[in-house]
mmCIF file of C-alpha atoms and ligand atoms in Angstrom:
data_model
loop_
_atom_site.group_PDB
_atom_site.id
_atom_site.type_symbol
_atom_site.label_atom_id
_atom_site.label_comp_id
_atom_site.label_asym_id
_atom_site.label_seq_id
_atom_site.Cartn_x
_atom_site.Cartn_y
_atom_site.Cartn_z
ATOM 1 C CA MET A 297 82.974 9.516 200.340
ATOM 2 C CA SER A 298 84.432 5.991 200.434
ATOM 3 C CA PRO A 299 88.117 5.729 201.285
ATOM 4 C CA PRO A 300 90.707 4.649 198.888
ATOM 5 C CA ARG A 301 91.395 0.976 198.869
ATOM 6 C CA ILE A 302 94.816 -0.658 198.319
ATOM 7 C CA LEU A 303 95.904 -4.308 198.318
ATOM 8 C CA MET A 304 99.147 -5.191 199.886
ATOM 9 C CA CYS A 305 100.793 -8.579 200.919
ATOM 10 C CA PRO A 306 102.970 -8.881 204.104
ATOM 11 C CA PRO A 307 106.667 -9.858 203.330
ATOM 12 C CA ASP A 308 106.622 -12.975 205.584
ATOM 13 C CA HIS A 309 108.178 -14.995 202.712
ATOM 14 C CA TYR A 310 109.860 -12.163 200.891
ATOM 15 C CA GLY A 311 113.516 -12.740 199.713
ATOM 16 C CA ILE A 312 115.898 -12.722 196.786
ATOM 17 C CA GLU A 313 115.539 -16.222 195.583
ATOM 18 C CA TYR A 314 115.975 -15.843 191.881
ATOM 19 C CA GLU A 315 117.311 -13.130 189.508
ATOM 20 C CA ILE A 316 114.812 -11.769 186.963
ATOM 21 C CA ASN A 317 115.812 -8.157 186.763
ATOM 22 C CA PRO A 318 119.082 -6.263 187.009
ATOM 23 C CA TRP A 319 118.507 -5.247 190.642
ATOM 24 C CA MET A 320 118.213 -8.788 191.994
ATOM 25 C CA ASN A 321 121.307 -10.541 193.269
ATOM 26 C CA ARG A 322 120.826 -13.667 195.255
ATOM 27 C CA SER A 323 124.127 -13.305 197.020
ATOM 28 C CA LEU A 324 123.111 -10.045 198.551
ATOM 29 C CA GLY A 325 119.838 -11.268 199.894
ATOM 30 C CA ALA A 326 117.297 -9.254 201.852
ATOM 31 C CA VAL A 327 117.083 -8.773 205.710
ATOM 32 C CA ARG A 328 113.735 -10.088 206.471
ATOM 33 C CA GLU A 329 113.171 -8.260 209.812
ATOM 34 C CA LEU A 330 114.192 -4.986 208.138
ATOM 35 C CA ALA A 331 111.878 -5.762 205.194
ATOM 36 C CA PHE A 332 109.021 -6.206 207.635
ATOM 37 C CA LEU A 333 109.687 -2.993 209.383
ATOM 38 C CA GLN A 334 109.910 -1.050 206.124
ATOM 39 C CA TRP A 335 106.716 -2.610 204.719
ATOM 40 C CA ARG A 336 104.953 -1.857 208.008
ATOM 41 C CA ALA A 337 106.068 1.740 207.788
ATOM 42 C CA LEU A 338 104.538 1.925 204.303
ATOM 43 C CA HIS A 339 101.339 0.174 205.494
ATOM 44 C CA ASP A 340 100.963 2.451 208.345
ATOM 45 C CA GLU A 341 101.646 5.614 206.412
ATOM 46 C CA LEU A 342 98.871 4.610 203.919
ATOM 47 C CA VAL A 343 96.514 3.900 206.764
ATOM 48 C CA SER A 344 97.281 7.259 208.369
ATOM 49 C CA LEU A 345 96.359 8.851 204.875
ATOM 50 C CA GLY A 346 92.957 7.297 205.190
ATOM 51 C CA VAL A 347 93.483 4.336 202.870
ATOM 52 C CA ALA A 348 91.608 1.065 203.742
ATOM 53 C CA VAL A 349 94.458 -1.433 203.202
ATOM 54 C CA GLU A 350 93.415 -4.975 202.324
ATOM 55 C CA THR A 351 95.929 -7.704 202.859
ATOM 56 C CA LEU A 352 96.540 -10.808 200.732
ATOM 57 C CA ALA A 353 97.882 -13.961 202.724
ATOM 58 C CA PRO A 354 101.614 -14.384 202.102
ATOM 59 C CA GLN A 355 102.628 -17.770 200.692
ATOM 60 C CA PRO A 356 105.718 -19.719 201.191
ATOM 61 C CA GLY A 357 107.786 -20.187 198.039
ATOM 62 C CA LEU A 358 106.413 -16.894 196.408
ATOM 63 C CA PRO A 359 108.951 -14.293 197.537
ATOM 64 C CA ASP A 360 107.688 -11.682 195.079
ATOM 65 C CA LEU A 361 104.011 -11.897 196.080
ATOM 66 C CA VAL A 362 104.620 -8.754 198.030
ATOM 67 C CA PHE A 363 104.646 -6.766 194.731
ATOM 68 C CA THR A 364 100.845 -6.841 194.414
ATOM 69 C CA ALA A 365 101.010 -4.132 191.694
ATOM 70 C CA ASN A 366 101.795 -6.983 189.333
ATOM 71 C CA ALA A 367 98.640 -9.121 190.180
ATOM 72 C CA GLY A 368 96.794 -7.667 187.178
ATOM 73 C CA LEU A 369 94.967 -4.575 186.095
ATOM 74 C CA VAL A 370 91.860 -3.318 187.977
ATOM 75 C CA PHE A 371 89.188 -1.461 185.942
ATOM 76 C CA LYS A 372 85.938 -0.710 187.833
ATOM 77 C CA ASN A 373 84.860 -4.138 189.155
ATOM 78 C CA ARG A 374 86.871 -6.067 186.574
ATOM 79 C CA PHE A 375 90.235 -7.676 187.296
ATOM 80 C CA LEU A 376 92.429 -8.630 184.255
ATOM 81 C CA SER A 377 94.788 -11.098 185.739
ATOM 82 C CA SER A 378 98.466 -10.849 184.561
ATOM 83 C CA ARG A 379 100.286 -13.142 182.307
ATOM 84 C CA PHE A 380 103.704 -13.036 183.990
ATOM 85 C CA ARG A 381 106.850 -13.330 181.862
ATOM 86 C CA TYR A 382 108.663 -15.592 184.241
ATOM 87 C CA GLU A 383 107.359 -18.814 185.570
ATOM 88 C CA VAL A 384 108.527 -18.077 189.077
ATOM 89 C CA ARG A 385 106.037 -15.197 189.190
ATOM 90 C CA ALA A 386 103.237 -16.890 187.198
ATOM 91 C CA ARG A 387 102.860 -19.218 190.197
ATOM 92 C CA GLU A 388 101.396 -16.152 192.018
ATOM 93 C CA SER A 389 98.434 -15.784 189.760
ATOM 94 C CA PRO A 390 96.007 -18.430 191.339
ATOM 95 C CA PHE A 391 96.447 -16.563 194.627
ATOM 96 C CA PHE A 392 95.706 -13.149 193.326
ATOM 97 C CA ASP A 393 92.829 -14.643 191.131
ATOM 98 C CA ALA A 394 91.280 -16.203 194.236
ATOM 99 C CA TRP A 395 91.529 -12.967 196.182
ATOM 100 C CA PHE A 396 89.936 -10.976 193.638
ATOM 101 C CA ALA A 397 87.164 -13.571 193.022
ATOM 102 C CA ALA A 398 86.501 -13.717 196.670
ATOM 103 C CA ASN A 399 86.311 -9.946 196.949
ATOM 104 C CA GLY A 400 83.618 -9.310 194.272
ATOM 105 C CA PHE A 401 85.792 -8.660 191.194
ATOM 106 C CA ALA A 402 85.026 -10.310 187.815
ATOM 107 C CA VAL A 403 88.352 -12.069 187.166
ATOM 108 C CA GLU A 404 89.241 -12.249 183.429
ATOM 109 C CA HIS A 405 92.308 -13.890 181.718
ATOM 110 C CA MET A 406 94.240 -12.852 178.590
ATOM 111 C CA PRO A 407 95.247 -15.295 175.955
ATOM 112 C CA ASP A 408 98.176 -17.332 177.179
ATOM 113 C CA THR A 409 100.232 -16.378 174.180
ATOM 114 C CA MET A 410 100.855 -12.878 175.567
ATOM 115 C CA PHE A 411 102.695 -11.346 178.575
ATOM 116 C CA HIS A 412 101.087 -8.598 180.671
ATOM 117 C CA GLU A 413 102.271 -7.590 184.255
ATOM 118 C CA GLY A 414 99.239 -5.771 185.344
ATOM 119 C CA ALA A 415 99.450 -2.280 187.018
ATOM 120 C CA GLY A 416 103.218 -2.492 186.903
ATOM 121 C CA ASP A 417 103.120 -1.866 183.122
ATOM 122 C CA ALA A 418 99.806 -0.233 182.504
ATOM 123 C CA LEU A 419 98.858 3.163 184.196
ATOM 124 C CA PHE A 420 95.938 5.309 183.460
ATOM 125 C CA CYS A 421 96.591 8.977 183.188
ATOM 126 C CA GLY A 422 93.279 10.732 182.302
ATOM 127 C CA GLU A 423 91.456 8.770 179.768
ATOM 128 C CA SER A 424 94.461 7.024 178.194
ATOM 129 C CA LEU A 425 96.127 3.913 179.465
ATOM 130 C CA PHE A 426 99.922 4.268 179.240
ATOM 131 C CA ALA A 427 101.369 0.888 178.551
ATOM 132 C CA GLY A 428 105.065 -0.162 178.934
ATOM 133 C CA TYR A 429 106.442 -2.971 176.786
ATOM 134 C CA ARG A 430 109.365 -4.955 175.869
ATOM 135 C CA THR A 431 111.117 -6.340 179.122
ATOM 136 C CA ARG A 432 107.903 -7.727 180.696
ATOM 137 C CA SER A 433 104.732 -6.958 179.074
ATOM 138 C CA ASP A 434 104.315 -7.257 175.261
ATOM 139 C CA ALA A 435 102.562 -4.931 172.811
ATOM 140 C CA PRO A 436 99.973 -7.389 171.724
ATOM 141 C CA ALA A 437 98.866 -7.820 175.342
ATOM 142 C CA HIS A 438 98.369 -4.113 175.673
ATOM 143 C CA GLN A 439 96.237 -3.950 172.506
ATOM 144 C CA TRP A 440 94.138 -6.866 173.875
ATOM 145 C CA VAL A 441 93.646 -4.965 177.060
ATOM 146 C CA GLY A 442 92.677 -1.847 175.126
ATOM 147 C CA ARG A 443 90.111 -3.757 173.070
ATOM 148 C CA ALA A 444 88.760 -5.517 176.281
ATOM 149 C CA LEU A 445 88.326 -2.340 178.235
ATOM 150 C CA GLY A 446 87.397 -0.045 175.367
ATOM 151 C CA VAL A 447 90.065 2.477 176.220
ATOM 152 C CA ARG A 448 92.882 4.131 174.329
ATOM 153 C CA VAL A 449 96.187 2.547 174.809
ATOM 154 C CA LEU A 450 99.417 4.503 174.406
ATOM 155 C CA PRO A 451 102.302 1.977 174.173
ATOM 156 C CA VAL A 452 105.766 3.312 175.190
ATOM 157 C CA GLU A 453 108.876 1.077 174.811
ATOM 158 C CA LEU A 454 111.004 0.671 177.986
ATOM 159 C CA VAL A 455 114.463 0.862 176.574
ATOM 160 C CA ASN A 456 116.590 0.591 179.773
ATOM 161 C CA THR A 457 116.502 -2.750 181.557
ATOM 162 C CA ARG A 458 116.937 -1.255 185.050
ATOM 163 C CA PHE A 459 113.573 0.407 184.439
ATOM 164 C CA TYR A 460 111.802 -2.699 183.312
ATOM 165 C CA HIS A 461 108.264 -2.007 184.501
ATOM 166 C CA LEU A 462 106.600 1.202 183.444
ATOM 167 C CA ASP A 463 105.791 2.023 187.232
ATOM 168 C CA THR A 464 109.592 2.260 187.826
ATOM 169 C CA CYS A 465 109.963 5.273 185.504
ATOM 170 C CA PHE A 466 106.417 6.850 185.223
ATOM 171 C CA CYS A 467 103.880 7.776 187.749
ATOM 172 C CA PRO A 468 100.685 9.711 186.982
ATOM 173 C CA LEU A 469 99.763 12.201 189.701
ATOM 174 C CA ALA A 470 96.503 13.470 188.325
ATOM 175 C CA PRO A 471 94.968 13.581 184.821
ATOM 176 C CA GLY A 472 97.538 15.500 182.693
ATOM 177 C CA GLU A 473 100.236 15.384 185.311
ATOM 178 C CA ALA A 474 102.988 12.919 185.999
ATOM 179 C CA ILE A 475 106.478 12.364 187.184
ATOM 180 C CA TYR A 476 108.874 10.317 185.067
ATOM 181 C CA PHE A 477 112.488 9.389 184.314
ATOM 182 C CA PRO A 478 113.209 10.537 180.629
ATOM 183 C CA GLU A 479 116.066 8.221 179.997
ATOM 184 C CA ALA A 480 113.959 5.127 180.457
ATOM 185 C CA PHE A 481 112.251 5.938 177.270
ATOM 186 C CA ASP A 482 113.290 6.334 173.676
ATOM 187 C CA ALA A 483 112.700 9.750 171.802
ATOM 188 C CA TYR A 484 109.459 8.404 170.399
ATOM 189 C CA GLY A 485 108.210 7.371 173.901
ATOM 190 C CA ARG A 486 109.182 10.692 175.467
ATOM 191 C CA LYS A 487 107.125 12.333 172.606
ATOM 192 C CA VAL A 488 104.119 10.112 173.381
ATOM 193 C CA LEU A 489 104.362 11.179 177.036
ATOM 194 C CA SER A 490 104.839 14.992 176.355
ATOM 195 C CA ASN A 491 102.000 15.017 173.773
ATOM 196 C CA HIS A 492 99.475 13.402 176.172
ATOM 197 C CA VAL A 493 100.677 14.632 179.609
ATOM 198 C CA PRO A 494 100.946 18.402 179.633
ATOM 199 C CA LYS A 495 102.710 18.525 183.035
ATOM 200 C CA LEU A 496 105.560 16.189 183.125
ATOM 201 C CA ILE A 497 108.028 16.366 186.062
ATOM 202 C CA PRO A 498 111.456 14.819 185.279
ATOM 203 C CA VAL A 499 113.107 12.764 188.042
ATOM 204 C CA THR A 500 116.948 12.830 188.122
ATOM 205 C CA GLU A 501 119.042 9.734 187.342
ATOM 206 C CA ASP A 502 120.137 9.208 190.981
ATOM 207 C CA GLU A 503 116.614 9.556 192.401
ATOM 208 C CA ALA A 504 115.211 7.312 189.568
ATOM 209 C CA ASN A 505 117.770 4.720 190.709
ATOM 210 C CA ARG A 506 116.216 5.040 194.176
ATOM 211 C CA PHE A 507 112.872 4.295 192.551
ATOM 212 C CA GLY A 508 111.628 7.852 193.170
ATOM 213 C CA CYS A 509 109.138 7.386 190.303
ATOM 214 C CA ASN A 510 107.770 4.242 192.009
ATOM 215 C CA ALA A 511 105.390 6.278 194.156
ATOM 216 C CA VAL A 512 101.855 5.782 195.644
ATOM 217 C CA VAL A 513 99.555 8.744 195.135
ATOM 218 C CA VAL A 514 96.696 9.271 197.588
ATOM 219 C CA GLY A 515 94.960 12.514 197.002
ATOM 220 C CA LYS A 516 97.607 15.217 197.134
ATOM 221 C CA ALA A 517 99.940 12.923 199.085
ATOM 222 C CA VAL A 518 102.774 11.179 197.101
ATOM 223 C CA VAL A 519 104.543 8.360 199.084
ATOM 224 C CA HIS A 520 107.954 7.344 197.812
ATOM 225 C CA ASN A 521 111.293 5.886 198.808
ATOM 226 C CA SER A 522 113.664 7.911 200.954
ATOM 227 C CA ARG A 523 116.533 10.137 199.992
ATOM 228 C CA CYS A 524 114.965 11.772 196.883
ATOM 229 C CA PRO A 525 115.238 15.402 197.987
ATOM 230 C CA ARG A 526 114.933 16.903 194.441
ATOM 231 C CA LEU A 527 111.797 14.924 193.766
ATOM 232 C CA ALA A 528 110.269 16.080 197.172
ATOM 233 C CA ALA A 529 111.070 19.689 196.368
ATOM 234 C CA ASP A 530 109.494 19.345 192.918
ATOM 235 C CA LEU A 531 106.397 17.690 194.195
ATOM 236 C CA THR A 532 106.066 20.333 196.945
ATOM 237 C CA ALA A 533 106.370 22.897 194.171
ATOM 238 C CA ALA A 534 103.697 21.304 192.209
ATOM 239 C CA GLY A 535 101.278 21.399 195.115
ATOM 240 C CA TYR A 536 101.810 17.844 196.358
ATOM 241 C CA ARG A 537 102.901 16.567 199.746
ATOM 242 C CA SER A 538 105.912 14.283 199.423
ATOM 243 C CA ILE A 539 106.155 11.583 202.149
ATOM 244 C CA GLU A 540 109.329 9.482 202.322
ATOM 245 C CA VAL A 541 109.360 5.947 203.508
ATOM 246 C CA GLU A 542 112.667 3.978 203.273
ATOM 247 C CA LEU A 543 112.048 0.834 201.329
ATOM 248 C CA ASP A 544 115.619 -0.149 200.465
ATOM 249 C CA GLU A 545 115.162 -3.907 201.227
ATOM 250 C CA PHE A 546 112.672 -4.019 198.351
ATOM 251 C CA LEU A 547 114.990 -2.131 195.998
ATOM 252 C CA LYS A 548 117.020 -5.237 196.181
ATOM 253 C CA ALA A 549 114.316 -7.115 194.372
ATOM 254 C CA GLY A 550 113.704 -4.205 191.927
ATOM 255 C CA GLY A 551 110.646 -2.757 193.745
ATOM 256 C CA SER A 552 109.490 0.084 195.841
ATOM 257 C CA ALA A 553 106.396 1.813 197.163
ATOM 258 C CA LYS A 554 104.195 1.513 194.143
ATOM 259 C CA CYS A 555 105.136 -2.094 193.394
ATOM 260 C CA LEU A 556 104.122 -2.993 196.919
ATOM 261 C CA THR A 557 100.611 -1.692 196.323
ATOM 262 C CA LEU A 558 97.631 -2.243 194.072
ATOM 263 C CA ARG A 559 94.886 0.401 193.977
ATOM 264 C CA LEU A 560 91.533 -1.303 193.990
ATOM 265 C CA ASP A 561 89.223 1.617 193.400
ATOM 266 C CA GLY A 562 91.054 3.347 190.602
ATOM 267 C CA GLU A 563 94.239 5.342 190.803
ATOM 268 C CA GLU A 564 93.902 9.102 191.473
ATOM 269 C CA ALA A 565 94.845 9.922 187.945
ATOM 270 C CA ALA A 566 92.489 7.514 186.188
ATOM 271 C CA GLY A 567 89.791 9.376 184.026
ATOM 272 C CA TRP A 568 87.340 6.562 184.616
ATOM 273 C CA LYS A 569 87.533 7.160 188.259
ATOM 274 C CA GLN A 570 86.835 10.910 187.954
ATOM 275 C CA GLY A 571 83.861 9.933 185.726
ATOM 276 C CA GLU A 572 82.560 7.741 188.320
ATOM 277 C CA ARG A 573 82.785 10.353 190.986
ATOM 278 C CA GLN A 574 80.620 12.692 188.846
ATOM 279 C CA GLU A 575 78.077 10.086 188.179
ATOM 280 C CA ASP A 576 77.858 9.580 191.874
ATOM 281 C CA GLY A 577 77.257 13.353 192.231
ATOM 282 C CA ARG A 578 80.465 13.647 194.315
ATOM 283 C CA HIS A 579 82.685 16.361 193.031
ATOM 284 C CA GLU A 580 85.083 16.681 196.056
ATOM 285 C CA PRO A 581 88.837 16.902 195.132
ATOM 286 C CA ALA A 582 90.521 13.698 196.050
ATOM 287 C CA GLU A 583 91.899 14.769 199.357
ATOM 288 C CA TYR A 584 91.781 12.583 202.278
ATOM 289 C CA ARG A 585 93.661 14.491 204.934
HETATM 290 N N1 LIG B 849 111.212 -9.001 191.696
HETATM 291 C C1 LIG B 849 110.078 -8.527 191.051
HETATM 292 C C2 LIG B 849 110.072 -8.769 189.569
HETATM 293 O O1 LIG B 849 111.135 -8.647 189.098
HETATM 294 C C3 LIG B 849 109.828 -7.027 191.369
HETATM 295 C C4 LIG B 849 108.539 -6.576 190.931
HETATM 296 C C5 LIG B 849 108.324 -5.047 190.957
HETATM 297 N N2 LIG B 849 107.073 -4.641 190.569
HETATM 298 C C6 LIG B 849 106.727 -3.550 189.934
HETATM 299 N N3 LIG B 849 105.548 -3.201 189.794
HETATM 300 N N4 LIG B 849 107.698 -2.779 189.310
HETATM 301 O O2 LIG B 849 109.084 -9.130 188.947
#
């Protein structure tokens, strides 16, 4: 069985150089050495879980390039490149596009009249693509993606600017199962989630503010920021293994574990990935340890 593949970008040029979300404060800055140690710890943890981590070369002047989740949306061998809301991040796209083209993906672009921030705002859970909109991505872009991929899109509005990307407040664990921060959504959004995800595990406000929802799922292992004891206990009770890695230097930019990664072979919860496994005649549960 081929190992899970994840794209990361080392934080050589990471820093808080502009403010495009409520977490960012230029005067606070980030401690580069600490950021490097924390990034390394996440990287090494994923490697120890059996992940093949690919790395994108860091680029001077692109402090947020570390957040590879926003590169675009991966669907089988297709890479739908993001249309970033802010120009400071749109400059990352040529580097992401080049990496994906060089690594055998078909690179596709959305119309430039739309905004879409990739896997940060679009997450498969089962057959459906859950799509966060308002702060960064917009609803027309999600509809465009749904048509391009031929999948059902379930748009949910992100009503709290601190949870500006869907992956800051929602994390699919498996088809039909996810963690989420209820207050990041309105009543309608919560209904969409509960109607389509039978097992929803709520995360407390304190732990959502530690970006507990911004987790990386590898088989039954869930890697998330430190000091989320309630989440860790709830994951354990649900049959998962919670692994904490302190990523506070990245919280200063409004990111954590999930934002620092982009799954290249399909997220654990993606229905299309499960389908592929069956076509391949592989029926093993997604466990790597
Ligand atoms: N500073 C980055 C931004 O505001 C953080 C991105 C976090 N990424 C994520 N997938 N939530 O765009």
